[in-house]
Amino acid sequence: MKLELLNIKKSFGNKEVLNGINICAEGGKALGILGRNGAGKTTTIRILMNVFPADSGNIIFDGREIDYNTVSFGYLPEERGLYPKKKIIDQLIYFAELKDISRKNAINAVDYWLERLCMSEYRNKRLDTLSKGNQQKIQLITALAHDPKIIILDEPFSGLDPVNALLLKEVIKEEIAKGKIVLFSSHQMNYIEEFCDSIAIMNGGRITLSGDISSIKRNYPRNKLCVKSSQYSQIMDEYGQICSAEDNGSLILHMDSPDKKMEIMKNITEKFDVDEIKIAEPTLNDIFVEYTGNQI
């Protein structure tokens, strides 16, 4: 499966919100859509889900204009949208049936996901009796019970403790392995790096950077070395002018040229007890700040 947003534009009154958005996502992979608040992420998602139309542009699915009657979406919003006073099983079945699933299949699917997410004991409880993390898991079931082709996750780990976060990680990876198209929006860069093969960074209604994460990182100047060693102070003494300390206990050596890499690595490993030495690539957070930092 392949999903493409081509030259999507949208204005509200005189305010231009999207100016020529181009995004491509493929089945079996996750795409991270990143941007500061107001960058246009939510508008893009709403247009993709046919909440409202774009002013211009096309949404293409497998080479053709998308048919919303045949392409199903699963959406996990950042803000929960369920009914706090209603019984969990009733509303889960209701939302599944809204996606054209028979009641029998809806019940089976909901019970499967309640068990998969360790929530079966809450089947007949009201939503407002659950913790915030467990409410998030119930919200996730509404996004997955109808077996959608395209899954959109907006800050999915919000409110989850480490155990439930690990469970959710497993579920997301399983959906990716099934060949689903997964779009992931989060300000937690560690999750984007863990799940996403590629990213699209938005700034001021435009895509300022997109592509494979590893390729993007490789295209940055490779003139920094990361060193971890028990002889931290001695290395600092020898390379003080080009050396800086990181909060995690590693050292960063800033070389004048990448050509000096082998010479410096050889010298350090011969003279000091080194646990790790490697090229220091920019973090996704570094890249995000670079491409969104000037947004007003």
PDB file of C-alpha atoms in Angstrom:
ATOM      1  CA  MET A   1       0.000   0.000   0.000  1.00  0.00           C
ATOM      2  CA  LYS A   2       1.084   3.525  -0.710  1.00  0.00           C
ATOM      3  CA  LEU A   3      -0.455   6.799   0.456  1.00  0.00           C
ATOM      4  CA  GLU A   4       0.463  10.148  -1.102  1.00  0.00           C
ATOM      5  CA  LEU A   5      -0.575  13.689  -0.284  1.00  0.00           C
ATOM      6  CA  LEU A   6       0.241  15.846  -3.291  1.00  0.00           C
ATOM      7  CA  ASN A   7       0.470  19.641  -3.149  1.00  0.00           C
ATOM      8  CA  ILE A   8      -2.193  19.996  -0.451  1.00  0.00           C
ATOM      9  CA  LYS A   9      -3.194  23.609   0.214  1.00  0.00           C
ATOM     10  CA  LYS A  10      -5.634  24.977   2.766  1.00  0.00           C
ATOM     11  CA  SER A  11      -6.593  28.433   4.009  1.00  0.00           C
ATOM     12  CA  PHE A  12      -9.101  29.571   6.593  1.00  0.00           C
ATOM     13  CA  GLY A  13     -10.228  33.020   5.563  1.00  0.00           C
ATOM     14  CA  ASN A  14      -7.095  35.035   4.849  1.00  0.00           C
ATOM     15  CA  LYS A  15      -4.862  32.721   6.865  1.00  0.00           C
ATOM     16  CA  GLU A  16      -2.897  30.206   4.822  1.00  0.00           C
ATOM     17  CA  VAL A  17      -2.502  27.057   6.918  1.00  0.00           C
ATOM     18  CA  LEU A  18      -1.034  24.601   4.396  1.00  0.00           C
ATOM     19  CA  ASN A  19       1.046  25.617   1.396  1.00  0.00           C
ATOM     20  CA  GLY A  20       1.783  22.701  -0.918  1.00  0.00           C
ATOM     21  CA  ILE A  21       2.120  19.743   1.459  1.00  0.00           C
ATOM     22  CA  ASN A  22       3.681  16.623  -0.102  1.00  0.00           C
ATOM     23  CA  ILE A  23       3.862  13.462   1.992  1.00  0.00           C
ATOM     24  CA  CYS A  24       4.378   9.814   1.024  1.00  0.00           C
ATOM     25  CA  ALA A  25       3.805   6.824   3.341  1.00  0.00           C
ATOM     26  CA  GLU A  26       4.075   3.103   2.566  1.00  0.00           C
ATOM     27  CA  GLY A  27       2.597  -0.035   4.051  1.00  0.00           C
ATOM     28  CA  GLY A  28       4.755  -1.871   6.563  1.00  0.00           C
ATOM     29  CA  LYS A  29       6.498   1.331   7.565  1.00  0.00           C
ATOM     30  CA  ALA A  30       5.829   4.201   9.942  1.00  0.00           C
ATOM     31  CA  LEU A  31       6.069   7.857   8.992  1.00  0.00           C
ATOM     32  CA  GLY A  32       6.597  10.484  11.670  1.00  0.00           C
ATOM     33  CA  ILE A  33       4.851  13.800  11.059  1.00  0.00           C
ATOM     34  CA  LEU A  34       6.639  16.404  13.175  1.00  0.00           C
ATOM     35  CA  GLY A  35       6.187  20.092  13.812  1.00  0.00           C
ATOM     36  CA  ARG A  36       5.678  22.652  16.515  1.00  0.00           C
ATOM     37  CA  ASN A  37       2.198  23.660  17.590  1.00  0.00           C
ATOM     38  CA  GLY A  38       0.520  25.531  14.750  1.00  0.00           C
ATOM     39  CA  ALA A  39       2.722  24.016  12.040  1.00  0.00           C
ATOM     40  CA  GLY A  40      -0.272  22.455  10.254  1.00  0.00           C
ATOM     41  CA  LYS A  41      -0.111  18.839  11.431  1.00  0.00           C
ATOM     42  CA  THR A  42      -3.701  18.673  12.692  1.00  0.00           C
ATOM     43  CA  THR A  43      -5.089  20.325   9.555  1.00  0.00           C
ATOM     44  CA  THR A  44      -3.158  17.856   7.402  1.00  0.00           C
ATOM     45  CA  ILE A  45      -4.538  14.901   9.362  1.00  0.00           C
ATOM     46  CA  ARG A  46      -8.096  16.219   9.172  1.00  0.00           C
ATOM     47  CA  ILE A  47      -7.868  16.667   5.405  1.00  0.00           C
ATOM     48  CA  LEU A  48      -6.395  13.179   5.065  1.00  0.00           C
ATOM     49  CA  MET A  49      -9.295  11.724   7.073  1.00  0.00           C
ATOM     50  CA  ASN A  50     -11.844  13.687   5.010  1.00  0.00           C
ATOM     51  CA  VAL A  51     -13.056  15.753   7.966  1.00  0.00           C
ATOM     52  CA  PHE A  52     -12.960  18.709   5.606  1.00  0.00           C
ATOM     53  CA  PRO A  53     -11.563  19.151   2.068  1.00  0.00           C
ATOM     54  CA  ALA A  54      -8.343  20.750   0.929  1.00  0.00           C
ATOM     55  CA  ASP A  55      -8.582  23.884  -1.192  1.00  0.00           C
ATOM     56  CA  SER A  56      -6.446  22.101  -3.767  1.00  0.00           C
ATOM     57  CA  GLY A  57      -4.227  19.062  -4.157  1.00  0.00           C
ATOM     58  CA  ASN A  58      -4.803  15.315  -4.261  1.00  0.00           C
ATOM     59  CA  ILE A  59      -4.778  12.363  -1.897  1.00  0.00           C
ATOM     60  CA  ILE A  60      -3.663   9.228  -3.736  1.00  0.00           C
ATOM     61  CA  PHE A  61      -3.939   5.657  -2.452  1.00  0.00           C
ATOM     62  CA  ASP A  62      -2.215   2.922  -4.476  1.00  0.00           C
ATOM     63  CA  GLY A  63      -2.003   5.132  -7.530  1.00  0.00           C
ATOM     64  CA  ARG A  64      -5.602   6.337  -7.554  1.00  0.00           C
ATOM     65  CA  GLU A  65      -7.605   9.087  -5.924  1.00  0.00           C
ATOM     66  CA  ILE A  66      -8.490   7.771  -2.477  1.00  0.00           C
ATOM     67  CA  ASP A  67     -11.927   6.182  -2.082  1.00  0.00           C
ATOM     68  CA  TYR A  68     -13.084   6.739   1.487  1.00  0.00           C
ATOM     69  CA  ASN A  69     -15.718   4.031   1.059  1.00  0.00           C
ATOM     70  CA  THR A  70     -13.042   1.353   0.732  1.00  0.00           C
ATOM     71  CA  VAL A  71     -10.010   2.722   2.601  1.00  0.00           C
ATOM     72  CA  SER A  72     -10.457   2.535   6.372  1.00  0.00           C
ATOM     73  CA  PHE A  73      -8.742   4.746   8.927  1.00  0.00           C
ATOM     74  CA  GLY A  74      -7.946   4.208  12.573  1.00  0.00           C
ATOM     75  CA  TYR A  75      -7.318   7.388  14.538  1.00  0.00           C
ATOM     76  CA  LEU A  76      -5.992   7.788  18.051  1.00  0.00           C
ATOM     77  CA  PRO A  77      -6.354  11.478  18.952  1.00  0.00           C
ATOM     78  CA  GLU A  78      -4.188  13.236  21.492  1.00  0.00           C
ATOM     79  CA  GLU A  79      -7.337  14.367  23.312  1.00  0.00           C
ATOM     80  CA  ARG A  80      -9.604  11.527  24.385  1.00  0.00           C
ATOM     81  CA  GLY A  81     -13.036  11.523  22.796  1.00  0.00           C
ATOM     82  CA  LEU A  82     -15.000   8.747  24.498  1.00  0.00           C
ATOM     83  CA  TYR A  83     -18.004   8.861  26.810  1.00  0.00           C
ATOM     84  CA  PRO A  84     -16.901   8.830  30.478  1.00  0.00           C
ATOM     85  CA  LYS A  85     -20.276   7.714  31.912  1.00  0.00           C
ATOM     86  CA  LYS A  86     -20.938   4.913  29.420  1.00  0.00           C
ATOM     87  CA  LYS A  87     -20.050   1.248  29.795  1.00  0.00           C
ATOM     88  CA  ILE A  88     -16.805   0.466  27.980  1.00  0.00           C
ATOM     89  CA  ILE A  89     -18.031  -2.554  26.017  1.00  0.00           C
ATOM     90  CA  ASP A  90     -21.107  -0.718  24.756  1.00  0.00           C
ATOM     91  CA  GLN A  91     -19.249   2.231  23.320  1.00  0.00           C
ATOM     92  CA  LEU A  92     -16.440   0.119  21.863  1.00  0.00           C
ATOM     93  CA  ILE A  93     -18.963  -1.996  19.977  1.00  0.00           C
ATOM     94  CA  TYR A  94     -20.809   1.140  18.902  1.00  0.00           C
ATOM     95  CA  PHE A  95     -17.664   2.737  17.445  1.00  0.00           C
ATOM     96  CA  ALA A  96     -16.711  -0.495  15.669  1.00  0.00           C
ATOM     97  CA  GLU A  97     -20.171  -0.767  14.114  1.00  0.00           C
ATOM     98  CA  LEU A  98     -19.834   2.795  12.825  1.00  0.00           C
ATOM     99  CA  LYS A  99     -16.993   1.420  10.691  1.00  0.00           C
ATOM    100  CA  ASP A 100     -19.408  -0.991   8.930  1.00  0.00           C
ATOM    101  CA  ILE A 101     -18.596  -4.049  11.031  1.00  0.00           C
ATOM    102  CA  SER A 102     -21.407  -6.434  11.942  1.00  0.00           C
ATOM    103  CA  ARG A 103     -22.307  -6.546  15.617  1.00  0.00           C
ATOM    104  CA  LYS A 104     -21.006 -10.111  15.955  1.00  0.00           C
ATOM    105  CA  ASN A 105     -17.646  -9.234  14.393  1.00  0.00           C
ATOM    106  CA  ALA A 106     -17.488  -6.039  16.420  1.00  0.00           C
ATOM    107  CA  ILE A 107     -17.944  -7.952  19.689  1.00  0.00           C
ATOM    108  CA  ASN A 108     -15.265 -10.479  18.687  1.00  0.00           C
ATOM    109  CA  ALA A 109     -12.822  -7.755  17.661  1.00  0.00           C
ATOM    110  CA  VAL A 110     -13.389  -5.682  20.791  1.00  0.00           C
ATOM    111  CA  ASP A 111     -12.980  -8.688  23.086  1.00  0.00           C
ATOM    112  CA  TYR A 112      -9.764  -9.619  21.276  1.00  0.00           C
ATOM    113  CA  TRP A 113      -8.306  -6.158  21.831  1.00  0.00           C
ATOM    114  CA  LEU A 114      -9.486  -5.955  25.431  1.00  0.00           C
ATOM    115  CA  GLU A 115      -7.586  -9.162  26.109  1.00  0.00           C
ATOM    116  CA  ARG A 116      -4.562  -8.118  24.028  1.00  0.00           C
ATOM    117  CA  LEU A 117      -4.263  -4.886  26.024  1.00  0.00           C
ATOM    118  CA  CYS A 118      -4.927  -6.591  29.369  1.00  0.00           C
ATOM    119  CA  MET A 119      -8.237  -4.754  29.783  1.00  0.00           C
ATOM    120  CA  SER A 120     -10.798  -7.594  29.821  1.00  0.00           C
ATOM    121  CA  GLU A 121     -11.571  -7.098  33.518  1.00  0.00           C
ATOM    122  CA  TYR A 122     -12.854  -3.593  32.708  1.00  0.00           C
ATOM    123  CA  ARG A 123     -15.205  -4.741  29.960  1.00  0.00           C
ATOM    124  CA  ASN A 124     -18.369  -3.777  31.816  1.00  0.00           C
ATOM    125  CA  LYS A 125     -16.973  -0.808  33.737  1.00  0.00           C
ATOM    126  CA  ARG A 126     -17.662   2.851  33.065  1.00  0.00           C
ATOM    127  CA  LEU A 127     -14.833   4.686  31.378  1.00  0.00           C
ATOM    128  CA  ASP A 128     -14.482   7.288  34.151  1.00  0.00           C
ATOM    129  CA  THR A 129     -13.592   4.554  36.657  1.00  0.00           C
ATOM    130  CA  LEU A 130     -10.317   3.881  34.809  1.00  0.00           C
ATOM    131  CA  SER A 131      -6.932   5.544  35.183  1.00  0.00           C
ATOM    132  CA  LYS A 132      -5.787   7.940  32.468  1.00  0.00           C
ATOM    133  CA  GLY A 133      -3.425   5.326  31.070  1.00  0.00           C
ATOM    134  CA  ASN A 134      -6.140   2.681  30.840  1.00  0.00           C
ATOM    135  CA  GLN A 135      -8.498   5.190  29.236  1.00  0.00           C
ATOM    136  CA  GLN A 136      -5.810   5.721  26.610  1.00  0.00           C
ATOM    137  CA  LYS A 137      -5.758   1.974  25.930  1.00  0.00           C
ATOM    138  CA  ILE A 138      -9.541   1.943  25.500  1.00  0.00           C
ATOM    139  CA  GLN A 139      -9.228   4.851  23.072  1.00  0.00           C
ATOM    140  CA  LEU A 140      -6.640   2.837  21.143  1.00  0.00           C
ATOM    141  CA  ILE A 141      -9.115  -0.031  20.737  1.00  0.00           C
ATOM    142  CA  THR A 142     -11.515   2.301  18.914  1.00  0.00           C
ATOM    143  CA  ALA A 143      -8.689   2.974  16.435  1.00  0.00           C
ATOM    144  CA  LEU A 144      -7.816  -0.689  15.835  1.00  0.00           C
ATOM    145  CA  ALA A 145     -10.935  -2.830  16.297  1.00  0.00           C
ATOM    146  CA  HIS A 146     -12.123  -2.421  12.694  1.00  0.00           C
ATOM    147  CA  ASP A 147      -8.732  -3.494  11.282  1.00  0.00           C
ATOM    148  CA  PRO A 148      -7.971  -0.254   9.403  1.00  0.00           C
ATOM    149  CA  LYS A 149      -5.525   0.020   6.511  1.00  0.00           C
ATOM    150  CA  ILE A 150      -4.196   3.394   7.693  1.00  0.00           C
ATOM    151  CA  ILE A 151      -3.484   4.082  11.377  1.00  0.00           C
ATOM    152  CA  ILE A 152      -2.896   7.614  12.656  1.00  0.00           C
ATOM    153  CA  LEU A 153      -1.444   7.899  16.157  1.00  0.00           C
ATOM    154  CA  ASP A 154      -1.281  11.346  17.780  1.00  0.00           C
ATOM    155  CA  GLU A 155       0.823  11.308  20.975  1.00  0.00           C
ATOM    156  CA  PRO A 156      -0.098   7.648  21.643  1.00  0.00           C
ATOM    157  CA  PHE A 157       2.087   7.276  24.739  1.00  0.00           C
ATOM    158  CA  SER A 158       0.531  10.171  26.618  1.00  0.00           C
ATOM    159  CA  GLY A 159      -0.363   9.154  30.171  1.00  0.00           C
ATOM    160  CA  LEU A 160       1.067   5.619  29.938  1.00  0.00           C
ATOM    161  CA  ASP A 161       3.301   4.143  32.609  1.00  0.00           C
ATOM    162  CA  PRO A 162       6.425   2.231  31.447  1.00  0.00           C
ATOM    163  CA  VAL A 163       4.693  -1.181  31.500  1.00  0.00           C
ATOM    164  CA  ASN A 164       1.738  -0.013  29.411  1.00  0.00           C
ATOM    165  CA  ALA A 165       4.066   1.949  27.121  1.00  0.00           C
ATOM    166  CA  LEU A 166       5.957  -1.280  26.434  1.00  0.00           C
ATOM    167  CA  LEU A 167       2.685  -3.077  25.649  1.00  0.00           C
ATOM    168  CA  LEU A 168       1.650  -0.320  23.265  1.00  0.00           C
ATOM    169  CA  LYS A 169       5.051  -0.500  21.557  1.00  0.00           C
ATOM    170  CA  GLU A 170       4.469  -4.193  20.889  1.00  0.00           C
ATOM    171  CA  VAL A 171       1.019  -3.529  19.439  1.00  0.00           C
ATOM    172  CA  ILE A 172       2.265  -0.759  17.137  1.00  0.00           C
ATOM    173  CA  LYS A 173       5.107  -2.933  15.868  1.00  0.00           C
ATOM    174  CA  GLU A 174       2.650  -5.768  15.211  1.00  0.00           C
ATOM    175  CA  GLU A 175       0.427  -3.461  13.130  1.00  0.00           C
ATOM    176  CA  ILE A 176       3.427  -2.246  11.138  1.00  0.00           C
ATOM    177  CA  ALA A 177       4.486  -5.866  10.553  1.00  0.00           C
ATOM    178  CA  LYS A 178       1.002  -6.581   9.114  1.00  0.00           C
ATOM    179  CA  GLY A 179       1.726  -4.095   6.347  1.00  0.00           C
ATOM    180  CA  LYS A 180      -0.404  -1.255   7.689  1.00  0.00           C
ATOM    181  CA  ILE A 181       0.387   2.357   6.903  1.00  0.00           C
ATOM    182  CA  VAL A 182       1.166   4.040  10.224  1.00  0.00           C
ATOM    183  CA  LEU A 183       1.397   7.805  10.648  1.00  0.00           C
ATOM    184  CA  PHE A 184       2.906   8.839  13.940  1.00  0.00           C
ATOM    185  CA  SER A 185       2.745  12.325  15.446  1.00  0.00           C
ATOM    186  CA  SER A 186       4.588  13.025  18.675  1.00  0.00           C
ATOM    187  CA  HIS A 187       6.869  15.525  20.378  1.00  0.00           C
ATOM    188  CA  GLN A 188       8.693  12.626  22.045  1.00  0.00           C
ATOM    189  CA  MET A 189      11.563  12.148  19.612  1.00  0.00           C
ATOM    190  CA  ASN A 190      12.725   8.880  21.146  1.00  0.00           C
ATOM    191  CA  TYR A 191       9.463   7.222  20.086  1.00  0.00           C
ATOM    192  CA  ILE A 192       9.697   8.664  16.572  1.00  0.00           C
ATOM    193  CA  GLU A 193      13.211   7.255  16.207  1.00  0.00           C
ATOM    194  CA  GLU A 194      12.119   3.878  17.553  1.00  0.00           C
ATOM    195  CA  PHE A 195       9.131   3.366  15.261  1.00  0.00           C
ATOM    196  CA  CYS A 196       9.530   5.519  12.185  1.00  0.00           C
ATOM    197  CA  ASP A 197      11.525   4.754   9.062  1.00  0.00           C
ATOM    198  CA  SER A 198      11.009   8.251   7.691  1.00  0.00           C
ATOM    199  CA  ILE A 199       9.878  11.687   8.816  1.00  0.00           C
ATOM    200  CA  ALA A 200       8.190  14.789   7.459  1.00  0.00           C
ATOM    201  CA  ILE A 201       8.936  17.960   9.409  1.00  0.00           C
ATOM    202  CA  MET A 202       6.384  20.751   9.049  1.00  0.00           C
ATOM    203  CA  ASN A 203       7.015  24.419   9.698  1.00  0.00           C
ATOM    204  CA  GLY A 204       4.625  27.235   8.881  1.00  0.00           C
ATOM    205  CA  GLY A 205       2.364  25.075   6.709  1.00  0.00           C
ATOM    206  CA  ARG A 206       5.212  23.670   4.616  1.00  0.00           C
ATOM    207  CA  ILE A 207       7.315  20.522   4.632  1.00  0.00           C
ATOM    208  CA  THR A 208      10.813  21.732   5.484  1.00  0.00           C
ATOM    209  CA  LEU A 209      12.456  18.301   5.561  1.00  0.00           C
ATOM    210  CA  SER A 210      11.348  14.789   4.632  1.00  0.00           C
ATOM    211  CA  GLY A 211      12.910  11.425   3.947  1.00  0.00           C
ATOM    212  CA  ASP A 212      14.490   8.366   5.508  1.00  0.00           C
ATOM    213  CA  ILE A 213      15.781   9.155   9.003  1.00  0.00           C
ATOM    214  CA  SER A 214      19.077   7.293   8.633  1.00  0.00           C
ATOM    215  CA  SER A 215      19.760   8.932   5.248  1.00  0.00           C
ATOM    216  CA  ILE A 216      19.015  12.378   6.666  1.00  0.00           C
ATOM    217  CA  LYS A 217      21.482  11.806   9.487  1.00  0.00           C
ATOM    218  CA  ARG A 218      24.180  10.509   7.119  1.00  0.00           C
ATOM    219  CA  ASN A 219      23.908  13.669   5.042  1.00  0.00           C
ATOM    220  CA  TYR A 220      25.030  15.808   7.975  1.00  0.00           C
ATOM    221  CA  PRO A 221      28.782  16.597   8.230  1.00  0.00           C
ATOM    222  CA  ARG A 222      30.506  13.625   9.864  1.00  0.00           C
ATOM    223  CA  ASN A 223      33.061  15.716  11.724  1.00  0.00           C
ATOM    224  CA  LYS A 224      32.236  14.770  15.309  1.00  0.00           C
ATOM    225  CA  LEU A 225      33.325  11.754  17.316  1.00  0.00           C
ATOM    226  CA  CYS A 226      31.507  10.390  20.351  1.00  0.00           C
ATOM    227  CA  VAL A 227      33.778   8.753  22.933  1.00  0.00           C
ATOM    228  CA  LYS A 228      32.896   6.847  26.091  1.00  0.00           C
ATOM    229  CA  SER A 229      35.760   5.947  28.388  1.00  0.00           C
ATOM    230  CA  SER A 230      36.653   5.477  32.027  1.00  0.00           C
ATOM    231  CA  GLN A 231      39.635   7.782  31.279  1.00  0.00           C
ATOM    232  CA  TYR A 232      37.267  10.648  30.694  1.00  0.00           C
ATOM    233  CA  SER A 233      39.481  13.307  32.338  1.00  0.00           C
ATOM    234  CA  GLN A 234      42.687  12.269  30.557  1.00  0.00           C
ATOM    235  CA  ILE A 235      41.026  12.474  27.156  1.00  0.00           C
ATOM    236  CA  MET A 236      39.634  15.892  28.094  1.00  0.00           C
ATOM    237  CA  ASP A 237      43.145  17.027  29.030  1.00  0.00           C
ATOM    238  CA  GLU A 238      44.637  15.930  25.706  1.00  0.00           C
ATOM    239  CA  TYR A 239      41.811  17.099  23.423  1.00  0.00           C
ATOM    240  CA  GLY A 240      40.489  19.971  25.512  1.00  0.00           C
ATOM    241  CA  GLN A 241      40.350  22.501  22.692  1.00  0.00           C
ATOM    242  CA  ILE A 242      38.141  20.349  20.500  1.00  0.00           C
ATOM    243  CA  CYS A 243      36.410  18.332  23.221  1.00  0.00           C
ATOM    244  CA  SER A 244      33.076  18.928  24.982  1.00  0.00           C
ATOM    245  CA  ALA A 245      31.280  16.888  27.633  1.00  0.00           C
ATOM    246  CA  GLU A 246      27.737  15.581  27.270  1.00  0.00           C
ATOM    247  CA  ASP A 247      25.227  15.082  30.082  1.00  0.00           C
ATOM    248  CA  ASN A 248      25.247  11.304  29.508  1.00  0.00           C
ATOM    249  CA  GLY A 249      28.954  11.034  30.355  1.00  0.00           C
ATOM    250  CA  SER A 250      30.262  10.820  26.801  1.00  0.00           C
ATOM    251  CA  LEU A 251      32.686  13.210  25.111  1.00  0.00           C
ATOM    252  CA  ILE A 252      32.220  14.898  21.744  1.00  0.00           C
ATOM    253  CA  LEU A 253      35.329  15.702  19.711  1.00  0.00           C
ATOM    254  CA  HIS A 254      34.787  18.387  17.067  1.00  0.00           C
ATOM    255  CA  MET A 255      37.156  17.762  14.150  1.00  0.00           C
ATOM    256  CA  ASP A 256      38.175  20.393  11.608  1.00  0.00           C
ATOM    257  CA  SER A 257      37.549  17.845   8.869  1.00  0.00           C
ATOM    258  CA  PRO A 258      36.023  14.354   8.645  1.00  0.00           C
ATOM    259  CA  ASP A 259      39.320  13.267   7.073  1.00  0.00           C
ATOM    260  CA  LYS A 260      40.951  13.367  10.513  1.00  0.00           C
ATOM    261  CA  LYS A 261      38.548  10.731  11.824  1.00  0.00           C
ATOM    262  CA  MET A 262      40.782   7.658  11.457  1.00  0.00           C
ATOM    263  CA  GLU A 263      43.860   9.405  12.828  1.00  0.00           C
ATOM    264  CA  ILE A 264      42.101  10.618  15.979  1.00  0.00           C
ATOM    265  CA  MET A 265      40.269   7.328  16.537  1.00  0.00           C
ATOM    266  CA  LYS A 266      43.551   5.401  16.227  1.00  0.00           C
ATOM    267  CA  ASN A 267      45.328   7.708  18.657  1.00  0.00           C
ATOM    268  CA  ILE A 268      42.560   7.547  21.269  1.00  0.00           C
ATOM    269  CA  THR A 269      42.126   3.762  21.169  1.00  0.00           C
ATOM    270  CA  GLU A 270      45.896   3.207  21.428  1.00  0.00           C
ATOM    271  CA  LYS A 271      46.404   5.572  24.370  1.00  0.00           C
ATOM    272  CA  PHE A 272      43.221   5.202  26.401  1.00  0.00           C
ATOM    273  CA  ASP A 273      40.825   2.544  27.677  1.00  0.00           C
ATOM    274  CA  VAL A 274      37.849   3.167  25.398  1.00  0.00           C
ATOM    275  CA  ASP A 275      34.415   1.632  25.870  1.00  0.00           C
ATOM    276  CA  GLU A 276      32.948   3.127  22.708  1.00  0.00           C
ATOM    277  CA  ILE A 277      34.009   5.446  19.903  1.00  0.00           C
ATOM    278  CA  LYS A 278      31.874   6.334  16.896  1.00  0.00           C
ATOM    279  CA  ILE A 279      30.730   9.107  14.590  1.00  0.00           C
ATOM    280  CA  ALA A 280      28.375  11.415  16.499  1.00  0.00           C
ATOM    281  CA  GLU A 281      25.275  11.780  14.354  1.00  0.00           C
ATOM    282  CA  PRO A 282      22.764  14.549  15.098  1.00  0.00           C
ATOM    283  CA  THR A 283      19.831  13.464  17.214  1.00  0.00           C
ATOM    284  CA  LEU A 284      16.336  13.734  15.810  1.00  0.00           C
ATOM    285  CA  ASN A 285      15.741  16.444  18.393  1.00  0.00           C
ATOM    286  CA  ASP A 286      18.703  18.414  16.972  1.00  0.00           C
ATOM    287  CA  ILE A 287      17.265  18.088  13.469  1.00  0.00           C
ATOM    288  CA  PHE A 288      13.780  19.054  14.631  1.00  0.00           C
ATOM    289  CA  VAL A 289      15.037  22.231  16.319  1.00  0.00           C
ATOM    290  CA  GLU A 290      17.084  23.165  13.258  1.00  0.00           C
ATOM    291  CA  TYR A 291      14.130  22.886  10.891  1.00  0.00           C
ATOM    292  CA  THR A 292      11.442  24.372  13.140  1.00  0.00           C
ATOM    293  CA  GLY A 293      13.304  26.808  15.381  1.00  0.00           C
ATOM    294  CA  ASN A 294      12.524  29.887  13.296  1.00  0.00           C
ATOM    295  CA  GLN A 295       8.777  29.334  13.201  1.00  0.00           C
ATOM    296  CA  ILE A 296       6.769  32.297  14.538  1.00  0.00           C
TER     297      ILE A 296
END
